[in-house]
Amino acid sequence: MSTAVLGLQWGDEGKGKITHLLAKDARVIVRFNGGANAGHTVIDRGVKFGTHLIPAGAFYPDTLSILSSGMVIDFAVLCDEWQSLSKHLGWSPQLLIAENAHVVLPYHRLQEDLEGSGKHFGTTRRGIAPCYRDKAAKRGLRAGDLLYPDIALSRLQASVDLLKQAWPSDSDVQQLDAKDLLDDLMKQAGPLLPFVGDATSAMMDAFENEEDILFEGAQGTLLDVDHGSYPFVTSSSTTFAGLSNSIGIPSPDVADRLGVFKAYMTRVGAGPFPTRVDGEVEERLRSVGGEFGVTTGRPRDCGWLDLVALKYAVRLNGCTSLAITKLDVLSGFGDIKVCPAYRLEGEAISQFPLSAEILERCEPEYASISGWDDDISQVRDLSDMPAAVMEYIAFIEREVGVPITLVSVGPEPEATMWRA
Ligand code: IMP
């Protein structure tokens, strides 16, 4: 049976831990969007490991980890990650890098800085938007081009020429040299080039052979370039619809669409966040929850669970089941707030607005739920869970209308419980 793991908030929902856990029963693991802007934290064999590009399947032998065409690949990051993971595991993970995935180049990061997107949109400054922009503008470099250095060089040359015209007085841009860029890239990508190939055919074969495939989303639904809080979004499709396009298979047979959400809410970078709290409550959520970016180290803004956004994300992805993470962080808060509706210009609304400017004007209408004081981080059986915790889970489930089948109370794989 194939499963897709999808983030339902603004990223950082704990998908890394869940995919790492589920990957051991899958044969093929596919990451379908984003690039080194993502940061997944997993605890593998007792060691904390941060990944940015390599799918979680890479932690297990006999699995194939596919980086599919919806991704943008920074080979410097990928090569480092592959080497340190190989050292940690004692063997090298098998990768398949889609030949039609685009390559992030040093000038993409440079452009992001020149355009001030880091400041304005709070991006991760990993060159993501300029790389996707080049893809749409038909002047990107794809992983498969690296197998033919003459093709890669002519593509790079064309891009460098355009950049020089666009930034005539920037010395970093004027110093760019297509041949040097290619030489550096070939050094970084060299060990990984044998992994570049036709990922779509491999996934079609896996479906035909009825293998268990696990699809791993990066970022979250509310950061989707089409369906998120535009323009404060990332540049890829983070939802199930994006998965289909990224793998090149129409209506893939993915029986379980597991949506992952945190028991509260966080956001990093810029953009509206109706249920954000401040002061002591935020400080406590941040420090207990360790809410600092894996990729950038930035402190994340924190707030209460937004049910308007959650319902929207669950419906958009057609989720069949849900995983709630970081429930342990909510211990000792007294009453817990959740937001089943917003107030917009005096009217109550329960529809998630697609424009960031409108979302900015929404005020949360909170409902209060009894909290719990017990430390639940060591609970390993749901029958030992305080009644108030189970009521919180049941309340969300009723509101959203999809079963919560996985409950996580800590970063370790053991701190995850299945719920019938
Ligand atoms: P970009 O993806 O670097 O272009 O950043 C666009 C927005 O997405 C910024 O608000 C980032 O903070 C956010 N973002 C990108 N990747 C992640 C992630 O993995 N977790 C949380 N936020 C992210």
Short mmCIF file of C-alpha atoms and ligand atoms in Angstrom, two decimals, residues 10-13 15 34-40 112 117 121-130 132 218-220 223 231-236 266-271 293-296 298 300, ligand 1:
data_model
loop_
_atom_site.label_atom_id
_atom_site.label_comp_id
_atom_site.label_asym_id
_atom_site.label_seq_id
_atom_site.Cartn_x
_atom_site.Cartn_y
_atom_site.Cartn_z
CA TRP A 10 3.35 26.15 7.67
CA GLY A 11 5.95 23.38 7.68
CA ASP A 12 7.85 21.95 10.65
CA GLU A 13 4.96 19.67 11.62
CA LYS A 15 6.98 15.02 9.05
CA GLY A 34 11.20 21.74 -2.42
CA GLY A 35 14.93 21.79 -1.90
CA ALA A 36 17.48 22.51 0.80
CA ASN A 37 15.02 24.98 2.35
CA ALA A 38 13.47 21.99 4.14
CA GLY A 39 14.85 20.62 7.34
CA HIS A 40 13.79 17.25 8.69
CA GLU A 112 17.78 36.08 -3.68
CA SER A 117 13.63 38.27 -0.64
CA PHE A 121 9.46 37.25 2.50
CA GLY A 122 11.56 35.73 5.26
CA THR A 123 12.86 33.04 2.90
CA THR A 124 15.50 30.52 3.88
CA ARG A 125 17.99 32.11 1.40
CA ARG A 126 18.67 28.77 -0.23
CA GLY A 127 18.05 30.04 -3.78
CA ILE A 128 14.68 28.31 -3.98
CA ALA A 129 12.50 30.96 -5.66
CA PRO A 130 15.11 32.00 -8.28
CA TYR A 132 11.91 27.64 -9.63
CA ALA A 218 8.43 19.01 2.40
CA GLN A 219 7.11 22.28 3.89
CA GLY A 220 3.39 22.44 4.55
CA LEU A 223 3.16 27.34 2.12
CA PRO A 231 2.75 35.62 -1.47
CA PHE A 232 4.19 34.39 1.84
CA VAL A 233 4.67 30.90 0.50
CA THR A 234 7.47 28.75 -0.83
CA SER A 235 7.83 28.23 -4.59
CA SER A 236 6.77 24.60 -4.92
CA THR A 266 4.28 27.62 14.30
CA ARG A 267 5.47 29.75 11.45
CA VAL A 268 8.96 30.88 10.48
CA GLY A 269 9.75 33.71 8.10
CA ALA A 270 7.27 36.44 7.23
CA GLY A 271 3.51 36.30 6.65
CA GLY A 293 14.53 26.33 12.31
CA VAL A 294 16.57 23.23 11.35
CA THR A 295 17.83 24.94 8.20
CA THR A 296 18.32 28.51 9.40
CA ARG A 298 15.64 31.15 13.24
CA ARG A 300 9.74 30.20 15.00
P1 IMP B 1 11.79 29.69 0.65
O1 IMP B 1 11.17 28.35 0.54
O2 IMP B 1 13.21 29.66 1.13
O3 IMP B 1 11.61 30.49 -0.61
O4 IMP B 1 10.98 30.49 1.79
C1 IMP B 1 9.62 30.89 1.62
C2 IMP B 1 8.86 30.73 2.95
O5 IMP B 1 8.74 29.35 3.25
C3 IMP B 1 9.57 31.38 4.14
O6 IMP B 1 8.58 31.90 5.02
C4 IMP B 1 10.27 30.20 4.80
O7 IMP B 1 10.51 30.42 6.17
C5 IMP B 1 9.24 29.11 4.57
N1 IMP B 1 9.84 27.78 4.56
C6 IMP B 1 10.54 27.18 3.57
N2 IMP B 1 10.91 25.95 3.92
C7 IMP B 1 10.43 25.74 5.16
C8 IMP B 1 10.45 24.62 6.05
O8 IMP B 1 10.99 23.54 5.77
N3 IMP B 1 9.82 24.81 7.25
C9 IMP B 1 9.18 25.95 7.58
N4 IMP B 1 9.12 27.01 6.78
C10 IMP B 1 9.74 26.91 5.57
#
